[in-house]
Every structure is written in structure tokens, then in C-alpha cells.
Short mmCIF file of C-alpha atoms and ligand atoms in Angstrom, two decimals:
data_model
loop_
_atom_site.label_atom_id
_atom_site.label_comp_id
_atom_site.label_asym_id
_atom_site.label_seq_id
_atom_site.Cartn_x
_atom_site.Cartn_y
_atom_site.Cartn_z
CA MET A 5 -0.18 -0.72 0.26
CA ASN A 6 0.83 2.77 -0.54
CA ALA A 7 1.39 5.74 2.12
CA LEU A 8 -0.42 9.07 0.73
CA PRO A 9 0.45 12.46 1.07
CA GLN A 10 -2.11 15.27 2.36
CA ARG A 11 -5.57 14.76 1.96
CA ASP A 12 -5.99 18.66 0.57
CA THR A 13 -1.94 17.63 -1.73
CA ILE A 14 -4.08 15.15 -3.59
CA LYS A 15 -5.06 16.48 -6.93
CA ALA A 16 -8.24 15.05 -8.76
CA LEU A 17 -8.66 14.87 -11.85
CA THR A 18 -12.25 14.14 -13.33
CA THR A 19 -12.53 16.25 -16.26
CA HIS A 20 -11.91 15.31 -20.67
CA TYR A 21 -11.88 18.95 -23.39
CA ILE A 22 -14.77 17.40 -25.76
CA ASP A 23 -15.75 20.63 -27.96
CA GLY A 24 -14.51 23.50 -26.71
CA ALA A 25 -15.48 23.17 -22.69
CA PHE A 26 -13.76 21.02 -20.76
CA VAL A 27 -16.81 18.86 -19.40
CA ALA A 28 -17.34 15.72 -17.08
CA SER A 29 -16.34 12.66 -17.32
CA HIS A 30 -18.89 9.84 -18.43
CA GLY A 31 -16.79 6.98 -17.94
CA ARG A 32 -16.17 6.05 -13.76
CA GLU A 33 -12.63 4.39 -13.58
CA VAL A 34 -10.55 6.69 -11.40
CA VAL A 35 -6.60 5.51 -11.44
CA ASP A 36 -4.21 7.27 -8.22
CA VAL A 37 -0.66 8.37 -10.62
CA ILE A 38 2.26 7.58 -8.14
CA ARG A 39 4.95 9.57 -8.41
CA PRO A 40 8.27 8.21 -8.55
CA THR A 41 10.67 9.32 -6.73
CA ASP A 42 9.28 8.22 -3.89
CA ALA A 43 5.39 5.69 -5.07
CA GLN A 44 2.94 8.31 -3.08
CA VAL A 45 -0.54 9.29 -4.75
CA ILE A 46 -0.52 12.17 -6.02
CA ALA A 47 -3.49 12.37 -8.18
CA ARG A 48 -6.07 10.90 -9.35
CA VAL A 49 -7.41 10.49 -12.21
CA THR A 50 -11.59 9.72 -13.90
CA LEU A 51 -11.45 7.52 -16.72
CA GLY A 52 -13.19 8.00 -20.28
CA ASP A 53 -14.76 5.24 -21.72
CA GLU A 54 -16.36 4.98 -24.77
CA GLU A 55 -18.84 7.88 -24.54
CA ASP A 56 -16.81 9.97 -23.81
CA THR A 57 -14.89 8.75 -26.79
CA ARG A 58 -17.66 9.24 -29.05
CA ARG A 59 -18.81 13.13 -28.15
CA ALA A 60 -15.30 13.62 -29.11
CA ILE A 61 -15.48 12.11 -31.88
CA ALA A 62 -18.50 14.33 -33.04
CA ALA A 63 -17.27 17.23 -31.33
CA ALA A 64 -13.90 16.81 -33.98
CA LYS A 65 -16.73 15.80 -36.53
CA ARG A 66 -18.76 19.30 -36.65
CA ALA A 67 -15.43 20.87 -36.91
CA PHE A 68 -14.17 19.42 -39.36
CA ALA A 69 -17.38 20.78 -42.07
CA THR A 70 -15.63 24.56 -41.11
CA TYR A 71 -12.26 24.58 -40.72
CA GLY A 72 -11.15 21.16 -43.42
CA ARG A 73 -11.64 24.48 -45.44
CA SER A 74 -9.28 27.00 -43.79
CA THR A 75 -7.18 28.33 -45.38
CA LYS A 76 -2.89 28.07 -44.86
CA GLU A 77 -3.54 31.65 -43.58
CA GLU A 78 -6.56 31.31 -41.37
CA ARG A 79 -4.72 27.77 -39.74
CA ALA A 80 -1.60 29.51 -39.42
CA LYS A 81 -2.82 32.39 -36.78
CA ILE A 82 -4.39 28.64 -34.99
CA LEU A 83 -0.60 27.51 -34.71
CA ARG A 84 0.69 31.02 -33.60
CA ARG A 85 -1.93 31.57 -31.30
CA LEU A 86 -0.75 27.49 -30.11
CA HIS A 87 2.67 28.30 -29.58
CA GLN A 88 1.80 31.89 -27.76
CA ALA A 89 -0.66 29.79 -25.64
CA ALA A 90 2.14 27.58 -25.53
CA SER A 91 4.40 28.94 -24.40
CA ALA A 92 3.17 31.21 -21.28
CA ARG A 93 2.91 27.52 -19.06
CA ILE A 94 7.23 26.13 -20.15
CA ASP A 95 7.53 25.90 -16.41
CA GLU A 96 4.48 24.71 -14.91
CA LEU A 97 4.99 21.88 -17.80
CA THR A 98 8.75 21.59 -17.26
CA ALA A 99 7.43 20.44 -13.38
CA ALA A 100 4.53 18.56 -14.81
CA MET A 101 6.44 16.60 -16.41
CA VAL A 102 9.47 16.02 -13.44
CA GLU A 103 6.59 14.48 -11.10
CA GLU A 104 4.53 12.81 -12.70
CA TYR A 105 7.10 10.55 -14.07
CA GLY A 106 10.68 11.58 -13.01
CA GLY A 107 11.69 12.84 -16.35
CA VAL A 108 15.28 14.60 -15.06
CA VAL A 109 14.59 18.97 -15.42
CA GLN A 110 18.03 18.71 -18.11
CA PHE A 111 15.62 17.65 -20.34
CA ALA A 112 12.65 17.90 -19.10
CA ARG A 113 12.43 20.92 -20.02
CA PRO A 114 14.59 21.18 -23.47
CA ILE A 115 11.75 18.50 -24.32
CA ILE A 116 8.76 20.72 -23.67
CA GLU A 117 10.98 23.82 -25.59
CA SER A 118 11.26 21.76 -28.78
CA GLY A 119 6.80 20.54 -27.78
CA VAL A 120 6.52 24.91 -27.81
CA ASN A 121 8.57 25.83 -30.79
CA ALA A 122 6.31 22.49 -32.80
CA PHE A 123 3.45 25.25 -33.72
CA LEU A 124 5.37 27.68 -35.06
CA ALA A 125 8.10 24.68 -36.96
CA SER A 126 4.93 23.48 -38.30
CA GLU A 127 3.67 26.43 -39.81
CA LYS A 128 6.29 27.10 -41.34
CA ALA A 129 6.61 24.02 -42.94
CA LEU A 130 2.79 25.16 -43.88
CA GLN A 131 4.23 28.37 -46.02
CA ASP A 132 6.37 26.52 -47.76
CA LEU A 133 4.07 23.43 -49.01
CA GLN A 134 2.43 23.98 -52.31
CA LEU A 135 -0.70 22.98 -51.63
CA THR A 136 -1.88 23.41 -54.62
CA ARG A 137 -0.34 22.45 -58.47
CA SER A 138 -2.36 23.30 -61.82
CA TRP A 139 -1.53 22.30 -64.75
CA GLY A 140 -4.08 22.86 -68.43
CA LYS A 141 -7.15 21.16 -67.15
CA THR A 142 -6.10 19.58 -63.84
CA THR A 143 -5.26 20.94 -60.00
CA VAL A 144 -3.81 18.91 -58.24
CA SER A 145 -4.44 19.96 -54.33
CA LEU A 146 -3.47 18.36 -50.62
CA GLU A 147 -6.72 18.05 -47.80
CA PRO A 148 -7.32 17.46 -44.94
CA VAL A 149 -7.59 13.36 -45.06
CA GLY A 150 -10.67 14.21 -41.87
CA VAL A 151 -10.78 14.33 -38.58
CA ALA A 152 -7.13 11.92 -36.68
CA GLY A 153 -6.89 9.76 -33.59
CA LEU A 154 -3.35 11.37 -32.02
CA ILE A 155 -2.38 8.60 -29.07
CA THR A 156 1.15 9.36 -27.21
CA ALA A 157 3.77 7.63 -24.94
CA TRP A 158 4.07 8.77 -21.39
CA ASN A 159 8.55 9.61 -21.73
CA ALA A 160 7.22 12.42 -23.65
CA ASN A 161 3.62 12.33 -23.83
CA ALA A 162 3.23 16.95 -24.10
CA LEU A 163 6.05 17.12 -26.71
CA PHE A 164 3.94 14.07 -28.32
CA ILE A 165 0.90 16.20 -28.08
CA CYS A 166 2.32 19.51 -29.63
CA LEU A 167 3.79 17.39 -32.37
CA LYS A 168 0.82 15.89 -33.89
CA LEU A 169 -1.83 18.67 -33.01
CA ALA A 170 0.41 21.33 -34.95
CA SER A 171 0.91 18.73 -37.93
CA ALA A 172 -2.78 18.21 -37.85
CA VAL A 173 -3.88 21.77 -37.77
CA ALA A 174 -1.18 22.19 -40.88
CA ALA A 175 -3.47 20.34 -42.69
CA GLY A 176 -6.63 21.59 -41.59
CA CYS A 177 -7.12 18.38 -39.77
CA THR A 178 -9.66 17.81 -36.38
CA VAL A 179 -8.11 16.02 -34.28
CA VAL A 180 -8.97 13.62 -30.61
CA ILE A 181 -6.50 13.43 -29.05
CA LYS A 182 -5.29 10.47 -26.19
CA PRO A 183 -2.66 10.73 -24.18
CA SER A 184 -0.85 8.14 -22.37
CA GLU A 185 -3.08 7.65 -19.21
CA LEU A 186 0.37 7.80 -16.88
CA SER A 187 0.89 11.26 -18.23
CA SER A 188 -2.45 13.54 -17.26
CA LEU A 189 -0.96 15.77 -14.95
CA GLN A 190 1.75 17.21 -17.39
CA THR A 191 -1.67 17.43 -20.11
CA ALA A 192 -3.85 18.89 -18.12
CA VAL A 193 -1.74 21.58 -17.51
CA LEU A 194 -1.37 21.69 -21.94
CA ILE A 195 -4.56 20.82 -22.11
CA GLU A 196 -5.77 24.81 -19.39
CA ALA A 197 -3.14 26.11 -21.77
CA LEU A 198 -4.24 25.20 -25.17
CA HIS A 199 -7.55 26.49 -24.38
CA GLU A 200 -6.31 29.83 -23.65
CA ALA A 201 -5.91 30.30 -27.67
CA ASN A 202 -8.85 30.29 -28.87
CA LEU A 203 -9.44 27.80 -30.53
CA PRO A 204 -13.13 26.45 -33.05
CA LYS A 205 -14.59 25.06 -30.87
CA GLY A 206 -14.06 21.20 -31.61
CA LEU A 207 -10.14 21.43 -33.34
CA LEU A 208 -9.66 20.03 -30.73
CA ASN A 209 -10.78 17.46 -28.11
CA VAL A 210 -9.37 15.01 -25.80
CA VAL A 211 -10.11 12.10 -23.29
CA THR A 212 -8.13 10.85 -20.65
CA GLY A 213 -8.46 7.34 -20.54
CA LEU A 214 -7.54 3.65 -20.71
CA GLY A 215 -5.57 2.17 -24.23
CA ASN A 216 -8.09 -0.47 -24.36
CA VAL A 217 -10.60 1.58 -24.62
CA VAL A 218 -10.14 5.04 -25.48
CA GLY A 219 -7.55 4.06 -27.59
CA ALA A 220 -9.68 1.15 -29.05
CA GLU A 221 -12.74 3.68 -29.81
CA LEU A 222 -10.84 5.80 -31.75
CA VAL A 223 -9.49 3.37 -33.62
CA ARG A 224 -12.31 1.04 -34.71
CA ASN A 225 -14.45 4.30 -35.48
CA PRO A 226 -15.33 4.69 -38.89
CA ASP A 227 -15.34 8.69 -38.35
CA VAL A 228 -11.85 8.82 -37.70
CA ALA A 229 -9.94 8.86 -40.59
CA LYS A 230 -6.41 8.79 -39.51
CA ILE A 231 -4.73 7.49 -36.88
CA SER A 232 -1.28 8.71 -35.53
CA PHE A 233 0.70 7.04 -32.69
CA THR A 234 3.87 7.02 -30.01
CA GLY A 235 4.63 4.03 -28.41
CA SER A 236 5.12 0.46 -28.35
CA VAL A 237 5.45 -1.94 -31.96
CA ALA A 238 2.73 -4.45 -29.79
CA VAL A 239 0.34 -1.85 -29.90
CA GLY A 240 1.41 -0.41 -32.56
CA GLU A 241 1.28 -4.30 -34.83
CA LYS A 242 -2.37 -4.32 -32.90
CA ILE A 243 -4.36 -0.39 -34.15
CA MET A 244 -2.39 -1.25 -38.08
CA ARG A 245 -4.31 -4.61 -37.88
CA ASP A 246 -7.52 -3.21 -36.15
CA GLY A 247 -7.38 -0.01 -37.99
CA ALA A 248 -7.55 -2.24 -41.45
CA GLU A 249 -11.27 -2.14 -40.84
CA THR A 250 -11.64 1.29 -41.23
CA MET A 251 -9.54 1.48 -43.84
CA LYS A 252 -7.07 4.14 -41.52
CA ARG A 253 -4.65 5.93 -42.84
CA VAL A 254 -1.99 5.51 -39.96
CA THR A 255 1.07 6.53 -39.00
CA LEU A 256 2.91 4.75 -36.29
CA GLU A 257 6.04 5.70 -34.54
CA LEU A 258 7.34 2.75 -32.46
CA GLY A 259 10.67 1.58 -30.23
CA GLY A 260 14.32 1.34 -31.12
CA LYS A 261 17.11 -0.49 -30.26
CA SER A 262 19.93 2.10 -31.63
CA PRO A 263 24.02 2.00 -32.95
CA THR A 264 26.37 4.28 -31.64
CA ILE A 265 29.76 3.35 -33.56
CA LEU A 266 32.36 5.08 -32.36
CA LEU A 267 34.58 5.46 -35.93
CA ASP A 268 38.20 4.15 -34.61
CA ASP A 269 39.32 7.56 -35.01
CA ALA A 270 37.45 9.19 -32.70
CA ALA A 271 38.58 11.73 -29.90
CA LEU A 272 37.79 9.90 -26.44
CA ASP A 273 37.86 11.65 -24.12
CA GLN A 274 34.78 13.12 -25.99
CA ALA A 275 33.02 10.76 -27.81
CA ILE A 276 32.61 8.51 -24.24
CA PRO A 277 30.40 11.37 -22.87
CA SER A 278 28.73 12.50 -25.99
CA ALA A 279 27.78 7.93 -26.52
CA LEU A 280 27.11 7.77 -22.78
CA VAL A 281 24.65 11.43 -23.11
CA MET A 282 22.54 10.09 -26.34
CA ALA A 283 22.97 6.22 -23.59
CA PHE A 284 20.64 7.77 -21.23
CA LEU A 285 18.53 9.76 -22.39
CA ASN A 286 15.70 10.34 -20.87
CA SER A 287 16.99 8.03 -17.99
CA GLY A 288 16.63 4.97 -21.43
CA GLN A 289 13.37 5.78 -21.67
CA ALA A 290 13.56 7.51 -24.81
CA CYS A 291 12.96 5.61 -28.54
CA ALA A 292 16.13 6.97 -29.93
CA ALA A 293 18.79 6.22 -26.99
CA GLY A 294 21.24 4.98 -28.35
CA THR A 295 21.61 1.57 -26.05
CA ARG A 296 24.70 -0.18 -28.84
CA LEU A 297 27.87 0.94 -28.00
CA LEU A 298 29.62 -0.22 -30.80
CA VAL A 299 34.04 0.04 -30.87
CA PRO A 300 36.34 -1.54 -32.36
CA LYS A 301 38.48 -4.02 -30.52
CA SER A 302 41.79 -2.05 -31.61
CA GLN A 303 39.68 0.59 -28.58
CA LEU A 304 38.19 -1.56 -25.62
CA ASP A 305 39.66 -0.77 -23.24
CA ALA A 306 40.43 2.83 -23.59
CA VAL A 307 37.01 2.39 -24.17
CA LYS A 308 36.03 0.89 -20.75
CA ARG A 309 38.49 2.71 -18.39
CA GLY A 310 36.78 5.78 -19.87
CA ILE A 311 33.20 4.37 -19.08
CA ARG A 312 34.51 4.44 -16.10
CA ASP A 313 35.80 7.77 -15.67
CA ALA A 314 32.33 9.12 -17.39
CA MET A 315 30.07 7.91 -15.80
CA ARG A 316 30.68 9.77 -12.81
CA VAL A 317 28.53 12.74 -14.44
CA PHE A 318 25.86 10.68 -14.79
CA PRO A 319 24.82 11.28 -11.14
CA VAL A 320 21.03 9.27 -10.25
CA GLY A 321 18.87 11.18 -8.19
CA ASP A 322 16.24 14.04 -7.55
CA PRO A 323 14.57 14.51 -11.10
CA ALA A 324 14.13 18.08 -10.41
CA ASP A 325 17.86 19.15 -9.58
CA PRO A 326 19.39 19.84 -12.83
CA LYS A 327 22.06 18.19 -12.07
CA THR A 328 20.77 15.08 -12.21
CA ALA A 329 21.28 12.95 -15.93
CA ILE A 330 19.63 10.23 -14.43
CA GLY A 331 15.85 10.03 -12.82
CA PRO A 332 14.26 7.16 -12.21
CA MET A 333 11.33 4.18 -13.77
CA VAL A 334 8.02 5.52 -14.55
CA SER A 335 6.39 2.88 -12.70
CA GLN A 336 6.34 -0.18 -10.62
CA LYS A 337 6.55 -1.71 -13.72
CA GLN A 338 8.94 -0.61 -15.26
CA TYR A 339 11.47 -1.50 -12.73
CA GLU A 340 10.73 -4.37 -12.65
CA ARG A 341 11.08 -4.46 -16.47
CA VAL A 342 14.88 -3.23 -16.16
CA GLU A 343 15.52 -4.82 -13.61
CA SER A 344 14.79 -8.71 -14.99
CA TYR A 345 16.79 -7.45 -18.02
CA ILE A 346 20.39 -6.76 -16.22
CA ARG A 347 19.71 -9.92 -14.73
CA LYS A 348 18.31 -11.53 -18.19
CA GLY A 349 22.25 -10.20 -19.07
CA ILE A 350 23.77 -11.65 -15.89
CA GLU A 351 23.01 -15.39 -17.01
CA GLU A 352 23.76 -14.49 -21.01
CA GLY A 353 26.85 -13.42 -20.17
CA ALA A 354 27.35 -10.28 -20.03
CA GLU A 355 29.72 -9.31 -18.03
CA VAL A 356 28.24 -5.78 -16.02
CA LEU A 357 31.56 -2.75 -16.49
CA VAL A 358 29.42 -0.32 -13.98
CA GLY A 359 25.98 -0.41 -12.45
CA GLY A 360 23.57 -3.88 -11.57
CA GLU A 361 20.70 -5.34 -9.73
CA GLY A 362 19.04 -3.04 -6.72
CA HIS A 363 18.07 0.52 -6.58
CA PRO A 364 21.03 2.72 -6.05
CA GLU A 365 22.44 2.89 -2.78
CA GLY A 366 19.79 5.64 -0.45
CA LEU A 367 17.71 6.06 -3.16
CA GLU A 368 14.85 2.74 -2.13
CA ALA A 369 11.84 4.86 -1.40
CA GLY A 370 11.49 5.35 -5.31
CA TYR A 371 12.20 3.14 -8.98
CA TYR A 372 15.62 3.80 -9.50
CA VAL A 373 17.31 1.76 -11.05
CA LYS A 374 21.79 1.69 -11.57
CA PRO A 375 23.04 2.74 -14.81
CA THR A 376 24.48 -0.49 -16.28
CA VAL A 377 26.60 -1.29 -18.92
CA PHE A 378 27.40 -3.78 -19.76
CA VAL A 379 30.67 -5.52 -22.09
CA ASN A 380 31.14 -8.59 -23.47
CA VAL A 381 28.49 -8.15 -24.90
CA LYS A 382 27.00 -9.79 -28.71
CA ASN A 383 25.23 -8.94 -31.09
CA ASP A 384 22.46 -11.55 -30.77
CA MET A 385 21.40 -10.87 -26.86
CA ALA A 386 18.57 -10.49 -25.32
CA ILE A 387 20.10 -7.19 -24.15
CA ALA A 388 20.84 -5.78 -27.52
CA ARG A 389 17.29 -7.41 -29.45
CA GLU A 390 15.26 -5.70 -27.73
CA GLU A 391 14.45 -2.39 -26.17
CA ILE A 392 15.15 -2.21 -22.65
CA PHE A 393 14.06 1.18 -21.75
CA GLY A 394 16.11 2.35 -18.87
CA PRO A 395 19.76 3.36 -19.01
CA VAL A 396 21.43 0.06 -19.54
CA LEU A 397 24.04 0.47 -22.52
CA CYS A 398 25.08 -2.44 -24.17
CA VAL A 399 28.73 -2.78 -25.95
CA ILE A 400 30.06 -3.95 -28.44
CA ALA A 401 32.64 -5.18 -29.97
CA TYR A 402 33.73 -5.06 -34.31
CA ASP A 403 37.14 -4.97 -35.60
CA THR A 404 36.44 -3.76 -38.87
CA GLU A 405 34.13 -0.47 -40.34
CA GLU A 406 31.79 -3.16 -42.78
CA GLU A 407 30.68 -5.15 -39.53
CA ALA A 408 30.83 -2.38 -37.66
CA ILE A 409 27.87 -1.17 -40.27
CA ARG A 410 26.29 -4.98 -40.50
CA ILE A 411 26.49 -5.19 -36.65
CA ALA A 412 24.36 -2.17 -35.74
CA ASN A 413 21.91 -2.75 -39.09
CA ASP A 414 21.18 -6.34 -38.05
CA SER A 415 17.92 -5.60 -35.32
CA LYS A 416 14.59 -4.89 -36.23
CA TYR A 417 14.00 -2.11 -35.35
CA GLY A 418 15.95 1.11 -37.35
CA LEU A 419 15.33 4.52 -36.00
CA HIS A 420 17.77 6.82 -35.25
CA ALA A 421 21.78 6.19 -34.46
CA ALA A 422 24.74 7.22 -34.22
CA VAL A 423 28.33 7.99 -36.06
CA ILE A 424 31.31 9.53 -34.10
CA GLY A 425 34.68 9.52 -35.31
CA THR A 426 37.37 12.63 -36.47
CA ASP A 427 37.21 12.82 -40.47
CA ILE A 428 33.34 13.47 -40.97
CA GLN A 429 33.89 12.19 -44.95
CA ARG A 430 34.28 8.73 -43.64
CA ALA A 431 31.98 9.22 -40.96
CA ARG A 432 29.02 10.25 -43.70
CA ARG A 433 29.89 7.51 -45.19
CA VAL A 434 29.15 4.88 -43.09
CA ALA A 435 25.90 6.50 -41.81
CA SER A 436 24.66 6.83 -45.04
CA GLN A 437 24.74 2.73 -44.66
CA ILE A 438 23.02 2.83 -41.00
CA ARG A 439 19.13 1.23 -42.58
CA ALA A 440 17.19 4.59 -40.35
CA GLY A 441 15.19 6.89 -40.18
CA ARG A 442 17.81 9.54 -38.96
CA VAL A 443 21.15 8.83 -37.76
CA VAL A 444 23.29 11.44 -36.46
CA ILE A 445 27.09 12.89 -36.88
CA ASN A 446 29.27 13.21 -33.54
CA GLY A 447 26.39 14.28 -30.48
CA MET A 448 23.07 14.25 -30.29
CA THR A 449 21.20 17.18 -32.54
CA ASP A 450 18.01 18.16 -33.40
CA ASP A 451 15.94 20.07 -36.59
CA ALA A 452 11.89 21.11 -36.04
CA GLN A 453 12.44 20.44 -40.11
CA ALA A 454 14.21 17.61 -40.83
CA PRO A 455 11.75 14.34 -40.69
CA TRP A 456 11.16 11.86 -37.46
CA GLY A 457 10.47 7.87 -37.36
CA GLY A 458 11.54 5.16 -38.61
CA PHE A 459 12.77 2.30 -40.87
CA LYS A 460 11.18 -1.51 -40.20
CA TYR A 461 9.11 -1.82 -36.90
CA SER A 462 9.99 1.31 -35.80
CA GLY A 463 7.19 2.29 -37.04
CA VAL A 464 5.26 3.46 -40.24
CA GLY A 465 4.91 6.89 -41.21
CA ARG A 466 7.26 10.11 -40.42
CA GLU A 467 6.88 13.05 -38.77
CA TYR A 468 8.33 17.22 -38.24
CA GLY A 469 8.22 19.90 -40.20
CA ARG A 470 6.85 19.14 -44.07
CA TYR A 471 6.84 15.45 -43.06
CA GLY A 472 4.51 15.56 -40.44
CA ILE A 473 1.62 17.66 -42.73
CA GLU A 474 1.55 14.58 -45.20
CA ALA A 475 1.01 12.76 -43.40
CA PHE A 476 -1.98 13.94 -42.42
CA LEU A 477 -3.05 14.93 -45.72
CA GLU A 478 -5.06 13.38 -49.18
CA THR A 479 -4.26 14.46 -52.63
CA ARG A 480 -7.22 15.30 -55.06
CA ALA A 481 -7.12 15.84 -59.07
CA ILE A 482 -9.79 17.81 -60.23
CA LEU A 483 -9.56 16.73 -64.33
CA GLU A 484 -11.80 19.41 -67.20
CA ALA A 485 -12.79 17.40 -70.03
P1 NAD B 527 2.36 1.34 -25.71
O1 NAD B 527 2.57 1.51 -26.62
O2 NAD B 527 2.81 0.58 -24.06
O3 NAD B 527 0.98 3.23 -25.50
C1 NAD B 527 1.43 3.94 -26.07
C2 NAD B 527 0.04 4.56 -25.59
O4 NAD B 527 -1.15 3.56 -26.33
C3 NAD B 527 -0.49 5.33 -25.17
O5 NAD B 527 -1.17 6.28 -24.70
C4 NAD B 527 -1.50 3.53 -24.58
O6 NAD B 527 -2.71 4.41 -24.10
C5 NAD B 527 -1.75 3.48 -25.84
N1 NAD B 527 -2.91 2.28 -26.44
C6 NAD B 527 -2.45 1.09 -25.48
N2 NAD B 527 -3.03 0.52 -25.89
C7 NAD B 527 -3.96 0.77 -27.16
C8 NAD B 527 -5.00 -0.28 -27.97
N3 NAD B 527 -5.66 -1.23 -28.15
N4 NAD B 527 -5.52 0.67 -28.49
C9 NAD B 527 -5.44 1.61 -29.04
N5 NAD B 527 -4.30 2.89 -28.48
C10 NAD B 527 -4.12 2.41 -27.56
O7 NAD B 527 3.32 2.67 -25.57
P2 NAD B 527 4.44 3.79 -24.14
O8 NAD B 527 4.90 2.53 -22.99
O9 NAD B 527 3.56 4.40 -23.34
O10 NAD B 527 5.65 4.21 -24.44
C11 NAD B 527 7.25 3.40 -23.77
C12 NAD B 527 7.04 3.60 -25.65
O11 NAD B 527 6.88 4.44 -26.82
C13 NAD B 527 7.91 2.44 -26.34
O12 NAD B 527 8.45 1.25 -27.42
C14 NAD B 527 8.96 3.54 -27.15
O13 NAD B 527 10.53 3.01 -28.09
C15 NAD B 527 7.74 4.54 -27.67
N6 NAD B 527 8.02 5.77 -28.62
C16 NAD B 527 8.44 6.24 -29.09
C17 NAD B 527 8.91 6.78 -30.39
C18 NAD B 527 8.86 7.50 -31.48
O14 NAD B 527 9.30 8.34 -31.19
N7 NAD B 527 9.04 6.35 -32.11
C19 NAD B 527 8.86 7.67 -28.86
C20 NAD B 527 8.37 7.04 -27.91
C21 NAD B 527 8.29 6.30 -27.03
#
């Protein structure tokens, strides 16, 4: 049993956002929001049901009749208002993210800022996108696909909502959002903020609830034309299967097991901290986390020493402390999952260089794990093949550049990858052979107009910028005889 804090500190979230208003939930089921740093209950959420979802879809459908015919200028104006409204609450959004899932503040703030900026990035992409083309007696136009269901994961829920909403709004779609049920507090802050943008009624609707209830209704409902989903492969597969019955368009942003290739000319003093930043991104709970570090055999001993030294700048602890690099796992379930993989790695014969099983000393109350680096890992071990979603790094040795590329590509996933080396031409040549949707060279970096999405099991479709908007468009040709 969790000890409860003072009753007046437990927030109660009982509404959904439908047709421009906060309305009482029809669904009655209540779940606790548990703070991962100390396993205390901090909020209670009333979950929506199929009826709440259908009301939201009906509102979005009514709004689409008008908004679906909006001009570029009208959409741009709305995107600017959304940006302004979200910008006003960056501090609160960051605080909610830190408290609710233990995201470290040094990661949470830039993630929130990037969500807020997505509205302006989409506005720019929309301005640059040619929505109509004509030649002879033919006119081709890009039309909004219809009502879109946006389903998000908990690990950067506010970012995913902003990103998907920005693309959908730019395309002329109306939306029903099903945020992660583990992200109710940050969703509440975000939707209160976006309410201030004074949107046309029904353009934005949000129903908090379970995936197999609210999410499943969005997937099966014939009035929803498109699902944009961020989450696990298992749920992505189900959405694709179930969505086929109503011919849903789908964008699926799924998991990863991203490689970081350390080339033999890399400057290790910079390369190692950079590789660890990518491995421990969002406490390892990131789809893009670089969890397989491929190291030339000739440098293995130097890399091991470098990792031991560099771990000192990755302290584990209170996520609200700006010095903390690694916070708790989101839930008891996720804690147990990560621990089970650490055990599995040891059973499979990998060697623990840093970390291991159990809580870090002094952090027994929350869902903290020890950041763990395994060496002597073979790419066919479960710890190198399966997404762990925690701060567990596998170091895999290679002999030649060709072998490094082969190992990097020997994965069911293909979301993200990194190449680190001094000879930039060589690094580019290696990057161009990686089967992943995004490859970064010499450190983690971002570009709000560059596409995001996966090859293979990492998903279907792309988000961000022009690519994100196109995912919410259909092409229509009108031909005159
Ligand atoms: P999840 O698949 O369990 O849940 C994601 C969302 O889907 C939640 O809102 C959940 O309620 C909903 N859902 C569950 N069952 C559903 C159903 N039957 N129908 C419709 N919706 C349903 O994933 P998670 O644990 O929240 O997130 C972690 C996963 O997300 C990891 O695999 C991670 O790699 C992935 N992820 C991918 C990206 C990316 O951009 N590619 C980004 C972040 C996270």
C-alpha cells in the first residue's frame, strides 16, 4: 500500500476537453497517479470511456465541416495562437513532467520547449508547402484527411501532443487526443494552456483513458480517418490490424535499439560522454536512446576506462535537481522490467562494467535503477536485441568498419543511429549505410524541419515539418474535359 500524503495535496482530474469545454467524465473508473521518486499518490484521474470518446469524435467531425475548408492563413494564425498559449506555461509543464514521471529537468525543459516550438515549425513548413498545383486542365490539391486520433506515449507526452496537433492543424484536420494514462497531470496543464488559444470549438478534443478503451474506440470508429500513434510495437501492430477494418491511415512511431558507432579515429574524451548522453537520454526511457555502443576492438580497453570515468558526470537522483542526469523509472512495472533485463544480461554471459541489479544506495524509496553498462555483449543477446527502455548500455566490439555497419543494421529496429569520428567524410559514408530514419553525426542534435520516424519495426511514416503535415493530407485531382 502506498502511504497517502495530505488529502488536500492530491489533485483530482475529472474532466475531458470536448467541443471547446471541460466536461465531466462519463466514464467512472478512477486511477491513481503515482510519483516515481517516492511511490506516493499525487493525483486521482477519472478515466474516460467509449461514450466520452464518441462525444469527442462527434465534436471533431462537426468542426471538420468548417475547419477542413480553412485557408493556409487561417491555419497559420491558429498555430501562432497555440504557440503563444503553450509558451506561457513552459515552467508549469516542465514541473508536471518532472513530478509525474520523474523526467530529469535537464531533459524535460528542452523537450517541452521543443513541443512548444513545434507550432511555429509547422507554421513555417505550411508556408513552404505548395497545397495546390495546376497544369493544363488539371488541378491537384492536398486536402486534410479528416478527423485524426492522436495517441501518445508517456515518456514525452506533452511533446508528442504538441507535435501531432501542430501537424494536424497545419493540414486542416480536427483531432481527438488520447494521451497516455500515465501523463494526466501534464496533459491537464497543457490543455488548460491550449484552451487560451481560443480555437474553433471541436478542433481540439482530449479524452484521458485507457488504451484498450478510449484508444480502441478511436481505432475502430469509422468517423476517424487517421491515427497518429507513438508507443510500443505491440500496440502499433494492433492499431494497424484493427484500423484496417475502417481503412485507417496510420502513422506509427514505435521503438528502437539504436546503435552508436564509435569509429577508430574518434577522440575518446569527447566521444564517450557524447555516447553516454545518447544512451541515457531521458533516463534511458527514450525511443532514440543509443543503447548499443559499437567499439573498435583495438580501443576496447581505453573505452572501458573512459566509460568508468565518465559515469561520474551521470549522477542518479532527484529529477528536479538540475545536476541530475538520470531519474527514476516511470513505474514499478518499468522498474521491474529494467531489473529483469539486467539479470538476463548477466545470465547471458555479458559482463557488468558499471551498475548492476538493485536500487542505487540511498534511493530505495522510488523506482530508481542503477545505470548499467554491459561489456562482452554479443549482438544476438536479448539485451542487445530487445528494447529495455531504461539506462542499460550494451558495448559491442567490432573489427572492421564493414562489420560495425553490419552489426548496426542487424536489428529489427531502425529509428535512430549515431556515428562518431574525426574524419567527417568517413563518418558521412558510414551514416549513409545505416538503415534508420535518422542518423546523427558527432553528437545528439535536432532540426524541427527534419523528418522523424523509423525503418522496419520502428514504425510507419514520418513526423516533423513538411513530412509531419503530409501525413495528415490526401491528394485530390480535378480534371476538366
Ligand atoms: P504503449 O504502446 O504501451 O502505449 C502508448 C499509447 O497507446 C498509450 O496512450 C496507451 O494507452 C495506448 N494504447 C494501449 N493499448 C491500445 C490499444 N489497444 N489501442 C489504442 N491505443 C492503445 O507504449 P508506452 O509504454 O506508453 O511507451 C513506450 C514505447 O513507446 C516504447 O516502445 C518507445 O520506444 C515508444 N516510443 C516511440 C517514440 C517514437 O517517436 N518512435 C517516441 C516515444 C516512445
